[in-house]
Coordinates of C-alpha atoms in Angstrom, one line a residue:
M865 CA 27.9 -15.7 -3.6
I866 CA 29.3 -14.9 -6.9
S867 CA 29.2 -18.6 -8.0
Q868 CA 25.4 -18.7 -7.2
I869 CA 24.8 -15.7 -9.3
I870 CA 26.9 -17.3 -12.3
R871 CA 24.8 -20.3 -12.0
V872 CA 21.6 -18.4 -12.1
L873 CA 22.6 -16.6 -15.3
H874 CA 23.6 -19.8 -17.0
F875 CA 20.3 -21.6 -15.8
N876 CA 17.5 -21.6 -18.4
P877 CA 15.1 -24.4 -17.4
F878 CA 11.7 -22.9 -18.5
S879 CA 10.2 -25.4 -16.1
L880 CA 8.5 -25.3 -12.6
N881 CA 10.2 -28.6 -11.7
N882 CA 13.8 -27.4 -12.1
I883 CA 14.7 -25.2 -9.4
I884 CA 18.1 -23.8 -8.7
I885 CA 19.0 -23.4 -5.1
M886 CA 19.6 -19.7 -4.4
N887 CA 19.7 -18.3 -0.8
S888 CA 17.5 -15.3 -0.5
I889 CA 20.3 -13.5 1.4
V890 CA 22.3 -13.3 -1.8
I891 CA 19.6 -11.3 -3.5
V892 CA 19.2 -9.0 -0.5
L893 CA 23.0 -8.2 -0.3
V894 CA 23.3 -7.7 -4.3
A895 CA 20.3 -5.5 -4.3
A896 CA 21.6 -3.3 -1.2
L897 CA 25.0 -3.1 -2.9
F898 CA 23.8 -2.3 -6.4
L899 CA 21.3 0.5 -5.2
T900 CA 23.9 2.1 -2.9
I901 CA 26.5 2.3 -5.8
G902 CA 23.8 3.6 -8.1
Y903 CA 23.0 6.3 -5.8
G904 CA 26.5 7.1 -5.0
F905 CA 27.8 7.3 -8.5
Y906 CA 25.0 7.6 -11.1
G907 CA 22.7 9.6 -8.9
R908 CA 25.4 12.2 -8.1
F909 CA 26.4 12.3 -11.7
V910 CA 22.9 13.3 -12.8
A911 CA 22.6 15.8 -10.0
K912 CA 25.9 17.4 -10.6
K913 CA 26.6 17.2 -14.3
V914 CA 23.1 17.0 -15.9
L915 CA 20.8 19.1 -13.5
M916 CA 23.5 21.2 -11.9
L917 CA 21.7 21.3 -8.5
N918 CA 22.5 24.7 -6.7
A919 CA 21.8 25.4 -3.1
D920 CA 21.7 29.1 -3.9
N921 CA 18.9 28.9 -6.4
P922 CA 15.5 30.1 -5.0
V923 CA 12.9 27.6 -4.5
P924 CA 9.0 27.9 -4.6
S925 CA 8.5 27.1 -1.0
E926 CA 10.3 30.2 0.0
I927 CA 9.1 32.5 -2.9
Y928 CA 5.5 31.5 -2.5
K929 CA 5.3 30.5 1.3
D930 CA 1.6 30.5 2.2
G931 CA 1.5 28.0 5.1
Q932 CA -0.9 25.8 3.1
D933 CA 0.6 24.5 -0.2
Y934 CA 4.0 26.1 -0.2
V935 CA 5.9 25.2 3.1
P936 CA 9.6 25.0 3.4
T937 CA 10.1 21.5 4.9
N938 CA 13.0 19.7 6.6
K939 CA 14.3 17.1 4.1
V940 CA 14.0 14.4 6.5
V941 CA 10.2 15.0 6.9
L942 CA 9.8 15.7 3.2
M943 CA 11.8 12.4 2.4
G944 CA 9.1 10.6 4.5
H945 CA 6.2 12.3 2.8
H946 CA 7.6 11.8 -0.8
F947 CA 8.5 8.2 -0.2
A948 CA 5.1 7.5 1.3
A949 CA 3.4 9.3 -1.7
I950 CA 5.3 7.3 -4.4
A951 CA 5.4 3.9 -2.8
G952 CA 1.9 2.7 -3.1
A953 CA 0.7 -0.7 -4.5
G954 CA 3.3 -1.1 -7.2
P955 CA 6.4 -2.2 -5.2
L956 CA 4.3 -4.6 -3.0
I957 CA 1.8 -6.1 -5.6
G958 CA 3.6 -5.9 -8.9
P959 CA 6.8 -7.9 -8.2
V960 CA 4.6 -10.6 -6.4
L961 CA 2.5 -11.0 -9.6
A962 CA 5.4 -11.0 -11.9
A963 CA 7.1 -13.6 -9.9
Q964 CA 5.2 -16.2 -12.2
Y965 CA 8.0 -15.6 -14.7
G966 CA 10.5 -16.6 -12.1
F967 CA 12.5 -14.5 -9.8
L968 CA 15.3 -13.5 -12.1
P969 CA 13.4 -11.3 -14.6
G970 CA 11.8 -9.2 -11.8
V971 CA 15.1 -8.8 -9.9
L972 CA 16.9 -7.7 -13.0
W973 CA 14.2 -5.2 -14.1
I974 CA 13.8 -3.7 -10.5
L975 CA 17.5 -3.1 -10.0
I976 CA 18.5 -1.8 -13.5
G977 CA 15.2 0.0 -14.1
S978 CA 15.1 1.9 -10.9
V979 CA 18.7 3.2 -11.1
F980 CA 18.8 4.1 -14.9
A981 CA 15.1 4.8 -15.4
G982 CA 12.9 5.3 -12.4
A983 CA 15.2 7.4 -10.2
V984 CA 16.2 9.7 -13.3
H985 CA 12.5 10.1 -14.2
D986 CA 11.6 11.3 -10.7
M987 CA 14.8 13.5 -10.3
V988 CA 14.5 15.3 -13.5
I989 CA 10.8 16.1 -13.3
L990 CA 11.1 17.2 -9.7
T991 CA 14.0 19.5 -10.6
A992 CA 12.0 21.0 -13.5
S993 CA 9.0 21.5 -11.4
V994 CA 11.1 23.4 -8.7
R995 CA 12.6 25.5 -11.3
F996 CA 9.3 26.3 -12.9
K997 CA 7.9 27.6 -9.7
G998 CA 6.3 24.4 -8.5
K999 CA 4.2 24.0 -11.6
S1000 CA 2.5 20.6 -12.5
I1001 CA 3.7 18.5 -15.4
A1002 CA 1.0 19.8 -17.7
E1003 CA 1.9 23.4 -16.9
I1004 CA 5.5 22.6 -17.6
A1005 CA 4.6 21.0 -20.8
K1006 CA 2.6 24.1 -21.8
D1007 CA 5.5 26.5 -21.0
L1008 CA 8.1 24.3 -22.7
V1009 CA 6.3 23.3 -25.9
G1010 CA 2.8 25.2 -26.0
K1011 CA -0.7 25.4 -25.0
R1012 CA -1.8 22.5 -27.2
L1013 CA 0.8 20.0 -25.5
G1014 CA -0.4 21.5 -22.1
L1015 CA -3.9 20.7 -22.9
I1016 CA -3.2 17.2 -24.2
T1017 CA -1.0 16.5 -21.2
S1018 CA -3.6 17.7 -18.8
I1019 CA -6.3 15.6 -20.2
A1020 CA -4.1 12.4 -20.5
V1021 CA -2.8 12.9 -16.9
I1022 CA -6.2 13.6 -15.3
C1023 CA -7.6 10.6 -17.0
I1024 CA -4.7 8.2 -16.0
L1025 CA -4.8 9.7 -12.4
I1026 CA -8.6 8.9 -12.0
I1027 CA -8.1 5.5 -13.3
S1028 CA -5.1 5.0 -11.0
M1029 CA -6.8 6.5 -7.8
A1030 CA -9.9 4.1 -8.3
G1031 CA -7.8 1.1 -9.0
L1032 CA -5.6 1.7 -6.0
G1033 CA -8.7 1.9 -3.8
I1034 CA -9.7 -1.7 -4.6
P1035 CA -7.0 -3.5 -2.5
V1036 CA -7.7 -1.0 0.4
V1037 CA -11.4 -1.7 0.3
N1038 CA -10.7 -5.5 0.1
A1039 CA -8.3 -5.3 2.8
L1040 CA -10.5 -3.4 5.4
K1041 CA -13.8 -5.0 4.3
N1042 CA -15.5 -6.4 7.4
S1043 CA -12.4 -6.0 9.5
P1044 CA -13.0 -3.7 12.4
W1045 CA -9.4 -4.3 13.4
G1046 CA -7.9 -3.1 10.1
T1047 CA -10.4 -0.2 9.9
F1048 CA -9.6 1.0 13.5
T1049 CA -5.8 0.8 13.0
V1050 CA -5.7 2.6 9.6
G1051 CA -8.5 5.0 10.6
M1052 CA -6.6 6.1 13.8
T1053 CA -3.6 7.2 11.7
I1054 CA -5.7 10.2 10.6
P1055 CA -6.4 11.9 14.0
I1056 CA -2.9 11.0 15.1
A1057 CA -1.4 12.7 12.1
I1058 CA -3.4 15.8 12.7
F1059 CA -2.3 15.9 16.3
I1060 CA 1.3 15.5 15.3
G1061 CA 1.0 18.1 12.6
I1062 CA -0.3 20.7 15.1
Y1063 CA 2.4 19.4 17.7
M1064 CA 5.3 20.0 15.2
K1065 CA 4.0 23.3 13.9
Y1066 CA 2.6 25.0 17.0
I1067 CA 3.3 23.1 20.3
R1068 CA 7.0 22.0 19.6
P1069 CA 8.1 23.5 16.3
E1070 CA 11.0 21.7 14.6
K1071 CA 11.1 19.0 17.3
I1072 CA 11.1 16.4 14.5
L1073 CA 12.6 13.4 16.5
E1074 CA 10.2 14.0 19.5
G1075 CA 7.1 14.2 17.2
T1076 CA 8.2 11.2 15.4
I1077 CA 8.7 9.0 18.6
I1078 CA 5.2 10.1 19.9
G1079 CA 3.5 9.7 16.5
V1080 CA 5.0 6.2 15.9
S1081 CA 4.2 5.1 19.4
L1082 CA 0.6 6.0 19.0
I1083 CA 0.3 4.2 15.7
L1084 CA 1.9 1.0 17.3
L1085 CA -0.4 1.3 20.2
C1086 CA -3.4 1.4 17.8
V1087 CA -2.0 -1.8 16.1
V1088 CA -1.9 -3.5 19.4
L1089 CA -5.3 -2.3 20.3
G1090 CA -6.9 -3.5 17.0
P1091 CA -7.8 -7.0 18.1
V1092 CA -9.2 -5.7 21.3
V1093 CA -11.4 -3.2 19.5
Q1094 CA -12.5 -5.9 17.0
S1095 CA -13.7 -8.3 19.8
S1096 CA -15.3 -5.5 21.9
S1097 CA -19.1 -4.9 22.1
W1098 CA -18.8 -1.7 19.9
G1099 CA -16.5 -3.4 17.3
H1100 CA -19.3 -3.9 14.9
I1101 CA -19.5 -0.1 14.4
L1102 CA -16.3 -0.4 12.5
D1103 CA -17.5 -3.3 10.4
F1104 CA -18.0 -1.7 7.0
D1105 CA -18.9 -3.4 3.6
G1106 CA -17.2 -2.5 0.4
K1107 CA -19.7 0.2 -0.6
D1108 CA -19.3 1.9 2.8
L1109 CA -15.7 1.9 2.5
S1110 CA -15.6 3.3 -0.9
V1111 CA -17.5 6.4 0.3
I1112 CA -15.3 6.8 3.4
L1113 CA -12.1 6.5 1.2
A1114 CA -13.4 9.2 -1.1
L1115 CA -14.1 11.5 1.9
Y1116 CA -10.7 10.9 3.3
G1117 CA -9.3 11.8 -0.1
F1118 CA -11.2 14.9 -0.2
C1119 CA -10.0 16.0 3.3
A1120 CA -6.3 15.2 2.5
A1121 CA -6.6 17.3 -0.7
A1122 CA -8.4 20.3 0.8
L1123 CA -6.8 20.7 4.2
P1124 CA -3.4 22.5 4.5
V1125 CA -0.6 20.1 3.6
W1126 CA 1.0 20.3 7.0
L1127 CA -2.0 19.5 9.0
L1128 CA -2.9 15.9 7.6
L1129 CA -1.2 14.7 4.5
L1130 CA 2.4 15.4 5.4
P1131 CA 2.5 14.2 9.0
R1132 CA 0.4 11.1 8.0
D1133 CA 2.6 10.2 5.1
Y1134 CA 5.7 10.9 7.2
L1135 CA 4.7 8.6 10.0
S1136 CA 3.3 5.9 7.8
T1137 CA 6.8 5.7 6.1
Y1138 CA 8.3 4.5 9.4
M1139 CA 5.6 1.8 9.6
K1140 CA 6.3 0.8 6.0
L1141 CA 10.1 0.9 6.3
G1142 CA 9.9 -0.8 9.6
V1143 CA 8.1 -3.9 8.3
I1144 CA 10.3 -4.1 5.2
G1145 CA 13.3 -3.7 7.5
A1146 CA 11.8 -6.5 9.8
L1147 CA 11.4 -8.8 6.7
A1148 CA 15.0 -8.1 5.7
I1149 CA 16.2 -9.0 9.3
G1150 CA 14.1 -12.1 9.1
I1151 CA 15.6 -13.3 5.7
I1152 CA 19.0 -12.7 7.3
I1153 CA 18.3 -14.7 10.3
V1154 CA 16.3 -17.5 8.7
Q1155 CA 18.1 -17.3 5.3
P1156 CA 15.3 -19.1 3.3
H1157 CA 16.1 -20.6 0.0
I1158 CA 14.2 -19.1 -3.1
Q1159 CA 11.8 -22.0 -4.2
M1160 CA 10.6 -20.3 -7.4
P1161 CA 12.7 -21.2 -10.5
A1162 CA 14.9 -18.5 -11.9
I1163 CA 12.8 -18.6 -15.0
T1164 CA 9.6 -20.4 -15.7
Q1165 CA 7.9 -21.6 -18.8
F1166 CA 5.3 -18.7 -18.5
V1167 CA 8.0 -16.3 -20.0
H1168 CA 6.4 -17.4 -23.3
G1169 CA 2.9 -16.5 -22.1
G1170 CA -0.1 -18.3 -21.0
G1171 CA 0.5 -17.7 -17.2
P1172 CA -2.3 -18.3 -14.7
I1173 CA -1.7 -14.7 -13.2
I1174 CA -0.5 -12.5 -16.1
P1175 CA -1.5 -14.0 -19.5
G1176 CA 1.1 -12.2 -21.6
K1177 CA 4.8 -12.9 -22.4
V1178 CA 7.5 -11.6 -20.2
F1179 CA 8.1 -9.1 -22.8
P1180 CA 6.4 -6.6 -22.7
F1181 CA 4.2 -7.5 -19.7
L1182 CA 6.9 -7.8 -17.0
F1183 CA 7.6 -4.0 -17.5
I1184 CA 3.9 -3.2 -17.1
S1185 CA 3.3 -5.5 -14.1
I1186 CA 6.3 -4.2 -12.2
A1187 CA 5.7 -0.4 -12.3
C1188 CA 6.4 1.5 -9.0
G1189 CA 9.3 -0.7 -8.0
A1190 CA 11.3 0.2 -11.1
L1191 CA 9.7 3.0 -13.0
S1192 CA 6.4 4.7 -12.4
G1193 CA 4.7 7.6 -14.3
F1194 CA 2.6 8.2 -11.2
H1195 CA 5.8 9.5 -9.5
S1196 CA 5.9 12.4 -11.9
L1197 CA 2.7 13.7 -10.4
I1198 CA 4.1 13.7 -7.0
A1199 CA 7.5 15.2 -8.2
S1200 CA 5.5 18.1 -9.9
G1201 CA 2.7 18.2 -7.3
T1202 CA 3.1 18.4 -3.6
T1203 CA 7.0 17.8 -3.2
P1204 CA 8.4 20.7 -5.3
K1205 CA 6.2 23.1 -3.2
L1206 CA 7.8 21.8 -0.1
I1207 CA 11.6 21.5 -1.1
K1208 CA 13.7 23.8 1.1
N1209 CA 16.9 23.5 -0.8
E1210 CA 17.8 22.4 -4.3
K1211 CA 20.4 20.0 -2.9
D1212 CA 17.6 18.2 -1.3
I1213 CA 16.3 16.9 -4.7
L1214 CA 19.1 14.2 -4.9
P1215 CA 18.1 12.3 -1.6
I1216 CA 14.3 12.9 -2.2
G1217 CA 14.0 12.5 -5.9
F1218 CA 16.7 9.8 -6.6
G1219 CA 17.0 8.3 -3.1
A1220 CA 13.3 7.6 -2.4
M1221 CA 13.0 5.8 -5.8
L1222 CA 15.9 3.4 -4.7
L1223 CA 14.3 2.8 -1.3
E1224 CA 11.1 1.9 -3.2
A1225 CA 13.1 -0.6 -5.4
F1226 CA 14.4 -2.3 -2.3
V1227 CA 10.8 -2.7 -1.1
G1228 CA 10.0 -4.4 -4.4
I1229 CA 12.9 -6.6 -4.1
M1230 CA 11.8 -7.7 -0.6
A1231 CA 8.2 -8.1 -1.9
L1232 CA 9.4 -10.5 -4.6
L1233 CA 11.5 -12.5 -2.2
A1234 CA 8.6 -12.9 0.1
A1235 CA 6.6 -14.4 -2.6
T1236 CA 9.3 -16.7 -4.0
V1237 CA 10.7 -18.2 -0.9
M1238 CA 7.3 -20.1 -0.5
P1239 CA 6.9 -23.4 -2.3
T1240 CA 6.2 -22.7 -5.8
A1241 CA 2.9 -24.7 -5.8
D1242 CA 1.7 -22.7 -2.8
Y1243 CA 2.5 -19.5 -4.7
F1244 CA 0.3 -20.4 -7.6
A1245 CA -2.4 -21.9 -5.4
I1246 CA -2.8 -18.5 -3.6
N1247 CA -2.6 -16.3 -6.7
S1248 CA -4.8 -18.4 -9.1
L1249 CA -8.4 -19.1 -9.0
P1250 CA -9.1 -22.7 -8.1
E1251 CA -10.3 -23.7 -11.5
V1252 CA -7.2 -22.2 -13.1
F1253 CA -4.7 -23.8 -10.5
A1254 CA -6.4 -27.3 -11.2
K1255 CA -5.1 -27.0 -14.8
L1256 CA -1.4 -26.6 -13.5
H1257 CA -1.3 -30.1 -12.0
M1258 CA 0.5 -28.9 -9.0
I1259 CA 0.1 -30.1 -5.4
P1260 CA 0.4 -27.5 -2.5
Q1261 CA 3.0 -28.3 -0.1
D1262 CA 2.7 -26.0 3.1
L1263 CA -0.4 -24.1 2.2
S1264 CA -2.8 -26.1 4.6
S1265 CA -0.5 -25.6 7.5
L1266 CA 0.1 -22.0 6.7
S1267 CA -3.5 -21.4 6.5
A1268 CA -4.2 -23.0 9.8
L1269 CA -1.4 -20.9 11.3
V1270 CA -2.9 -17.6 10.2
G1271 CA -6.5 -18.5 10.7
E1272 CA -7.4 -17.8 7.1
D1273 CA -8.1 -20.0 4.1
L1274 CA -5.3 -18.7 1.8
A1275 CA -6.1 -20.6 -1.5
G1276 CA -7.6 -18.9 -4.5
R1277 CA -7.0 -15.2 -3.4
P1278 CA -5.3 -13.6 -6.3
G1279 CA -4.2 -10.0 -6.4
G1280 CA -0.8 -10.3 -4.7
S1281 CA -1.6 -8.8 -1.3
V1282 CA -2.4 -12.1 0.4
S1283 CA 0.6 -14.0 -1.1
L1284 CA 2.9 -11.1 0.1
A1285 CA 1.5 -11.4 3.6
A1286 CA 1.7 -15.0 3.5
G1287 CA 5.3 -15.1 2.3
M1288 CA 6.3 -12.8 5.2
T1289 CA 4.5 -15.1 7.5
Y1290 CA 6.3 -18.0 5.9
V1291 CA 9.6 -16.4 6.8
F1292 CA 8.8 -15.6 10.4
Q1293 CA 7.1 -18.7 11.3
S1294 CA 10.6 -20.3 11.1
I1295 CA 11.7 -18.4 14.3
P1296 CA 10.2 -20.6 17.0
W1297 CA 9.3 -17.9 19.6
L1298 CA 7.4 -15.8 16.9
K1299 CA 5.2 -18.8 15.7
P1300 CA 2.5 -18.1 18.2
L1301 CA 2.1 -14.7 16.9
M1302 CA 1.8 -15.5 13.2
S1303 CA -2.0 -15.0 13.0
Y1304 CA -1.5 -11.5 14.5
W1305 CA 1.5 -10.8 12.2
Y1306 CA -0.4 -12.0 9.1
H1307 CA -3.3 -9.5 9.7
F1308 CA -0.9 -6.8 10.6
C1309 CA 0.7 -7.3 7.1
I1310 CA -2.5 -7.1 5.4
M1311 CA -3.2 -3.7 7.3
F1312 CA 0.4 -2.6 6.6
E1313 CA -0.4 -3.0 2.7
A1314 CA -3.6 -1.2 3.0
L1315 CA -1.8 1.7 4.8
F1316 CA 1.1 1.7 2.2
I1317 CA -1.5 2.1 -0.6
L1318 CA -3.6 4.7 1.2
T1319 CA -0.6 7.3 1.3
T1320 CA -0.6 7.1 -2.5
I1321 CA -4.3 7.8 -2.7
D1322 CA -4.3 10.9 -0.5
S1323 CA -1.3 12.4 -2.4
G1324 CA -2.8 11.6 -5.7
T1325 CA -6.0 13.1 -4.9
R1326 CA -4.3 16.4 -3.9
I1327 CA -2.2 16.1 -7.1
G1328 CA -5.5 15.8 -9.1
R1329 CA -6.8 18.8 -7.4
Y1330 CA -3.9 20.9 -8.7
L1331 CA -4.3 19.5 -12.1
L1332 CA -8.0 20.4 -12.3
Q1333 CA -7.2 23.9 -11.0
D1334 CA -4.5 24.3 -13.7
L1335 CA -6.9 23.0 -16.4
F1336 CA -9.8 25.3 -15.3
K1337 CA -7.8 28.3 -15.1
Q1338 CA -6.9 28.2 -18.8
S1339 CA -10.7 28.5 -19.7
N1340 CA -12.2 30.5 -16.7
K1341 CA -10.1 33.3 -15.5
K1342 CA -12.8 34.4 -13.1
L1343 CA -12.7 31.2 -11.3
S1344 CA -8.9 31.3 -10.9
K1345 CA -9.3 34.5 -9.0
K1346 CA -11.5 32.9 -6.3
R1347 CA -10.2 32.8 -2.9
T1348 CA -7.8 29.8 -2.1
W1349 CA -10.1 28.0 0.2
F1350 CA -13.0 28.1 -2.4
N1351 CA -10.7 26.5 -5.0
A1352 CA -9.3 24.0 -2.6
I1353 CA -12.7 22.7 -1.6
L1354 CA -14.3 22.8 -5.1
F1355 CA -11.6 21.1 -6.9
S1356 CA -10.8 18.4 -4.1
A1357 CA -14.5 17.5 -4.2
L1358 CA -14.5 17.2 -8.0
I1359 CA -11.4 15.0 -8.2
S1360 CA -12.6 12.8 -5.1
F1361 CA -16.0 12.3 -6.6
S1362 CA -14.5 11.2 -9.9
W1363 CA -12.5 8.3 -8.7
G1364 CA -14.9 7.7 -5.8
Y1365 CA -17.8 7.1 -8.0
L1366 CA -15.8 4.6 -10.1
L1367 CA -14.8 2.8 -7.0
F1368 CA -18.2 2.8 -5.5
S1369 CA -19.9 1.7 -8.7
G1370 CA -17.7 -1.5 -8.8
N1371 CA -17.0 -1.0 -12.6
I1372 CA -13.5 0.0 -11.8
S1373 CA -12.5 -3.7 -11.1
T1374 CA -12.7 -4.3 -14.9
I1375 CA -10.3 -1.5 -15.5
W1376 CA -7.8 -2.6 -13.1
P1377 CA -5.7 -4.3 -16.0
L1378 CA -5.6 -0.7 -17.4
F1379 CA -3.5 0.5 -14.3
G1380 CA -0.1 -0.8 -15.3
T1381 CA -0.3 0.4 -18.9
A1382 CA -1.8 3.9 -18.0
N1383 CA 0.9 4.3 -15.3
Q1384 CA 3.8 3.5 -17.7
M1385 CA 2.2 5.8 -20.5
L1386 CA 2.5 8.7 -17.9
A1387 CA 6.1 7.8 -17.5
V1388 CA 6.4 8.1 -21.4
I1389 CA 4.9 11.6 -21.2
A1390 CA 7.2 12.7 -18.2
F1391 CA 10.3 11.4 -20.0
A1392 CA 9.4 13.3 -23.3
I1393 CA 8.8 16.5 -21.2
G1394 CA 12.0 15.9 -19.2
T1395 CA 14.0 15.5 -22.4
T1396 CA 12.6 18.9 -23.6
Y1397 CA 13.6 20.4 -20.4
L1398 CA 17.2 19.3 -20.8
L1399 CA 17.2 20.5 -24.3
R1400 CA 16.1 24.0 -23.0
S1401 CA 18.8 23.8 -20.5
K1402 CA 21.4 23.3 -23.3
K1403 CA 22.3 19.8 -21.9
I1404 CA 22.5 18.2 -25.5
K1405 CA 25.4 16.0 -24.6
Y1406 CA 23.5 14.5 -21.7
L1407 CA 20.3 13.8 -23.5
W1408 CA 21.0 10.1 -23.5
V1409 CA 20.1 10.1 -19.8
T1410 CA 16.4 10.5 -20.6
V1411 CA 16.2 9.6 -24.3
V1412 CA 17.5 5.9 -23.6
P1413 CA 14.8 5.1 -21.0
L1414 CA 12.2 7.1 -22.9
T1415 CA 12.9 4.8 -26.1
F1416 CA 12.7 1.6 -24.1
I1417 CA 9.5 2.4 -22.1
T1418 CA 7.8 3.7 -25.1
I1419 CA 8.3 0.5 -27.0
T1420 CA 7.3 -1.8 -24.1
T1421 CA 4.3 0.3 -23.1
L1422 CA 2.8 0.7 -26.4
S1423 CA 3.4 -2.9 -27.3
A1424 CA 1.5 -4.0 -24.1
A1425 CA -1.3 -1.7 -24.6
I1426 CA -1.7 -2.9 -28.3
L1427 CA -1.4 -6.6 -27.2
N1428 CA -4.0 -6.0 -24.5
I1429 CA -6.6 -4.6 -26.9
T1430 CA -6.0 -7.3 -29.7
E1431 CA -5.5 -10.3 -27.4
N1432 CA -7.1 -9.7 -24.1
Y1433 CA -9.8 -6.9 -24.2
W1434 CA -11.5 -7.1 -27.7
P1435 CA -11.6 -10.9 -28.1
K1436 CA -13.3 -11.1 -24.7
G1437 CA -15.9 -8.4 -25.6
L1438 CA -14.4 -5.7 -23.2
Y1439 CA -15.0 -3.0 -25.7
T1440 CA -15.0 -0.1 -23.2
L1441 CA -11.5 -1.2 -22.0
S1442 CA -10.3 -1.4 -25.6
I1443 CA -11.6 2.2 -26.3
I1444 CA -9.9 3.5 -23.2
S1445 CA -6.6 1.8 -24.1
A1446 CA -6.9 3.1 -27.7
V1447 CA -7.5 6.7 -26.4
L1448 CA -4.5 6.6 -24.2
V1449 CA -2.3 5.3 -27.0
V1450 CA -3.4 8.2 -29.1
L1451 CA -2.8 10.7 -26.5
V1452 CA 0.7 9.4 -25.7
C1453 CA 1.5 9.5 -29.4
L1454 CA 0.2 13.1 -29.7
V1455 CA 2.6 14.1 -26.9
L1456 CA 5.6 12.4 -28.5
V1457 CA 4.8 14.1 -31.9
E1458 CA 4.4 17.5 -30.3
C1459 CA 7.6 17.2 -28.3
S1460 CA 9.4 15.9 -31.3
I1461 CA 8.6 19.0 -33.2
S1462 CA 9.7 21.1 -30.3
W1463 CA 13.0 19.3 -30.1
K1464 CA 13.9 20.0 -33.7
K1465 CA 13.1 23.7 -33.1
I1466 CA 15.1 24.0 -29.9
Y1467 CA 18.0 22.0 -31.6
H1468 CA 18.3 24.6 -34.3
M1469 CA 18.2 27.6 -31.9
N1470 CA 21.4 29.6 -31.2
D1471 CA 22.5 30.4 -27.6
E1472 CA 21.0 33.9 -27.8
E1473 CA 17.7 32.8 -29.1
L1474 CA 17.5 30.0 -26.5
K1475 CA 18.4 32.4 -23.7
S1476 CA 15.8 34.7 -24.8
V1477 CA 13.2 32.1 -24.8
N1478 CA 14.1 30.8 -21.4
I1479 CA 14.1 34.2 -19.9
K1480 CA 10.7 34.9 -21.2
L1481 CA 9.4 31.5 -19.7
I1482 CA 10.7 31.6 -16.2
G1483 CA 13.2 34.3 -15.8
N1484 CA 16.0 31.9 -16.5
I1485 CA 16.4 27.9 -16.6
N1486 CA 19.1 27.1 -14.1

């Protein structure tokens, strides 16, 4: 195994025709080992030495317990919700698209980035939010630095969130469009989640294993019944076009944001996690059994740019393409949104904040392998438009037989989701007794991806509701005094309409390239605020924990944004995208300037001054 890794590290072909033979099982084992060691050593170091997590510290879920937003939650259930909320399209789609650079750049960034950047990002912000009474990242910024930074952060985060929610809705709409099977399977998770939420709260309180078995069984039953529903006489009722699904998706987002968290969002995300991890686990087992060789080169010539999928060079576009699998700013919204209001014990922050990110990284590795074990020509044929693929002068190898096997024409379907499902099918079709089920498996994988993304949309919409409430409170004290249900309905409707309108209009498809850049810009903001928090907590000697990834992601993200404007958007006449990108760059730079000024002031405070400021803020920063 070690000899294979050494060969890869010395291999620099820059050609699609030069392939080093690497068994996929090597990557699986290396990834599992690296992530496990990262959690055991670096995760525990950050938790114990940097953040000093303490089980005796009071948490918001107990202080403000209201049965709706603030609910002390078992760490196993909360882990399921948090993982489901953060693990959206990124770890599935990003690594698949970035495979055009070869398998090695993606593997290295996912493993190194997740341990030393992504997991740290998530845990620091989650800790800060728990200790700031469950406040959002914008509210924390206002308390730590000032109202001006709070306002800038609020505007930047809300803009990025709306773009992200609408962008994430696109693959869901495309996956469920004109598919009664998919719509039935995904749709039925909603009433099942409501039933399980009521079951575990009132019928059989705290019977988590029992509720899990019932919920997962019902979901699997719906998956099995999907083809029956699709072929039935009333299957056409669930045959929706893209516009219909856009409206339905926005209505679902509204319900998930407005209803009590224990009733819909928490049990649905928790149950969905088992489906997600089950599929990824099945893929891992399939790779172990089949042990397919990686057919994509370690590095391709597209690292220099000009690729058929991602036009830019590997630096900086790899780090924008693979977001959620390694580092994602969106996670800061969950870590300062729903999750800190549900944490039952500060000690739970390590497995939930750090551990969930590493689980997502493993999902990203598996998605990357699913794409790269296919013949290279087949991968590019699926992920490139026909006219673009023709210019590569490549001949597909197994694509025709694979298309016949799943009952779909797989060529010319870019976006990542189809090649991921096709890659998983490619692995499992090698197991003889599973081959007759491949059509079923392929469509199930497509639905699984839609479900994966949907859990991010519902949590993101609820976070958007919190952010709008915080923003309006600053300018309208009377509105902030309205009863809770009024606020929940009003702000849920506003945020759902905002991203739902973009999705319905169809214009958001042109904004999709912004998603990766905007997401990483949010990570820059979160790291800057996290660094400020560590300074306030007198952790100067540990600042490198956040400053190093902050510096790296700032350089890569701002470089990608500027290159997008100068080489992609503006030359093609996409002036709206250019303006949006420029505005986001300005907002991020303003945040960095405001934080830098604050860092200088905090650094020159003596211990008594710092203690006085901290007590005035929140009583005391632990």
